[in-house]
Amino acid sequence: MEKDLSNYRKSYEKDELSKKNVPENPMELFQQWFYGFPKSRVVLLKRFTYEGFIFYTNYNSEKAKAIDQNPNVCISFFWHSAERQIIIKGKAEKIAENLSDGYFETRPRGSQLSAIISNQSEIVNSRNDLEDKLKELEKQYEGKEIPRPEHWGGLIVKPEEIEFWQGRANRLHDRIRYRLNEDYSWIIDRLAP
Ligand SMILES: Cc1cc2nc3c(=O)[nH]c(=O)nc-3n(C[C@H](O)[C@H](O)[C@H](O)COP(=O)(O)O)c2cc1C
């Protein structure tokens, strides 16, 4: 077997280094790179289709940056009263801009303005700063349509594995797992509780 790889070029575009943003001590940078930590948070599911599960967020947030680096995500749902859980593993990606526009238009004006002013997860001096900014923008956009900021939009999680859990007597719970096959059919297995 022979393969000519001389034209194989990989473009490296995942991140960048800058003297302004690195810590003074190189061991700290090593630690940051070495220990990538998973982080979970609650978001609101706004839509689901056969394609996947959509939520909206700030594209500069920690979660959006993490997804840029590694699109593999896991989401879970729990209904205490129904004794049910669903765990979904899949890949997240941005949805089409026109879909984000469509949803942004349906949001109350206050939420639209907050999406513009809030640099999600950045440190803020005080709550007053945020509220002042909100008041400023309220005046600026009085009587006007508020455009969706580019840094805000939807992410869709396209499922590759979905596990349904139903609580049963004697802790002998039911667990049914679907795994996406290469031909896009689903392989269904029962798992031990
Ligand atoms: C009930 C509830 C619903 C939330 N819904 C959303 C949401 O739909 N989108 C969102 O970006 N953050 C939502 N949040 C806030 C996130 O949990 C998180 O704090 C925020 O997105 C910042 O995340 P980051 O770590 O990615 O920067 C919600 C929090 C709670 C408690």
mmCIF file of N, CA and C in Angstrom, residues 15-24 29 32-33:
data_model
loop_
_atom_site.group_PDB
_atom_site.id
_atom_site.type_symbol
_atom_site.label_atom_id
_atom_site.label_comp_id
_atom_site.label_asym_id
_atom_site.label_seq_id
_atom_site.Cartn_x
_atom_site.Cartn_y
_atom_site.Cartn_z
ATOM 1 N N ASP A 15 -6.863 27.775 18.663
ATOM 2 C CA ASP A 15 -6.665 28.765 19.719
ATOM 3 C C ASP A 15 -5.465 29.619 19.369
ATOM 4 N N GLU A 16 -5.175 30.591 20.230
ATOM 5 C CA GLU A 16 -3.987 31.391 19.989
ATOM 6 C C GLU A 16 -3.323 31.741 21.312
ATOM 7 N N LEU A 17 -2.044 32.083 21.242
ATOM 8 C CA LEU A 17 -1.315 32.490 22.432
ATOM 9 C C LEU A 17 -0.911 33.945 22.277
ATOM 10 N N SER A 18 -1.008 34.691 23.380
ATOM 11 C CA SER A 18 -0.575 36.068 23.312
ATOM 12 C C SER A 18 0.115 36.423 24.625
ATOM 13 N N LYS A 19 1.194 37.209 24.544
ATOM 14 C CA LYS A 19 1.935 37.557 25.762
ATOM 15 C C LYS A 19 1.048 38.266 26.769
ATOM 16 N N LYS A 20 0.027 38.986 26.249
ATOM 17 C CA LYS A 20 -0.876 39.732 27.136
ATOM 18 C C LYS A 20 -1.743 38.799 27.981
ATOM 19 N N ASN A 21 -2.066 37.638 27.436
ATOM 20 C CA ASN A 21 -3.044 36.781 28.121
ATOM 21 C C ASN A 21 -2.467 35.597 28.885
ATOM 22 N N VAL A 22 -1.159 35.434 28.846
ATOM 23 C CA VAL A 22 -0.610 34.267 29.552
ATOM 24 C C VAL A 22 -0.227 34.643 30.987
ATOM 25 N N PRO A 23 -0.320 33.665 31.930
ATOM 26 C CA PRO A 23 0.080 33.977 33.306
ATOM 27 C C PRO A 23 1.588 34.211 33.410
ATOM 28 N N GLU A 24 1.994 34.876 34.514
ATOM 29 C CA GLU A 24 3.422 35.177 34.676
ATOM 30 C C GLU A 24 4.243 33.913 34.835
ATOM 31 N N LEU A 29 0.208 28.077 33.340
ATOM 32 C CA LEU A 29 -0.326 27.828 31.995
ATOM 33 C C LEU A 29 -0.360 26.329 31.716
ATOM 34 N N GLN A 32 -3.345 24.969 33.451
ATOM 35 C CA GLN A 32 -4.590 25.294 32.742
ATOM 36 C C GLN A 32 -4.815 24.362 31.552
ATOM 37 N N TRP A 33 -3.722 24.088 30.814
ATOM 38 C CA TRP A 33 -3.867 23.251 29.625
ATOM 39 C C TRP A 33 -4.057 21.785 29.989
#
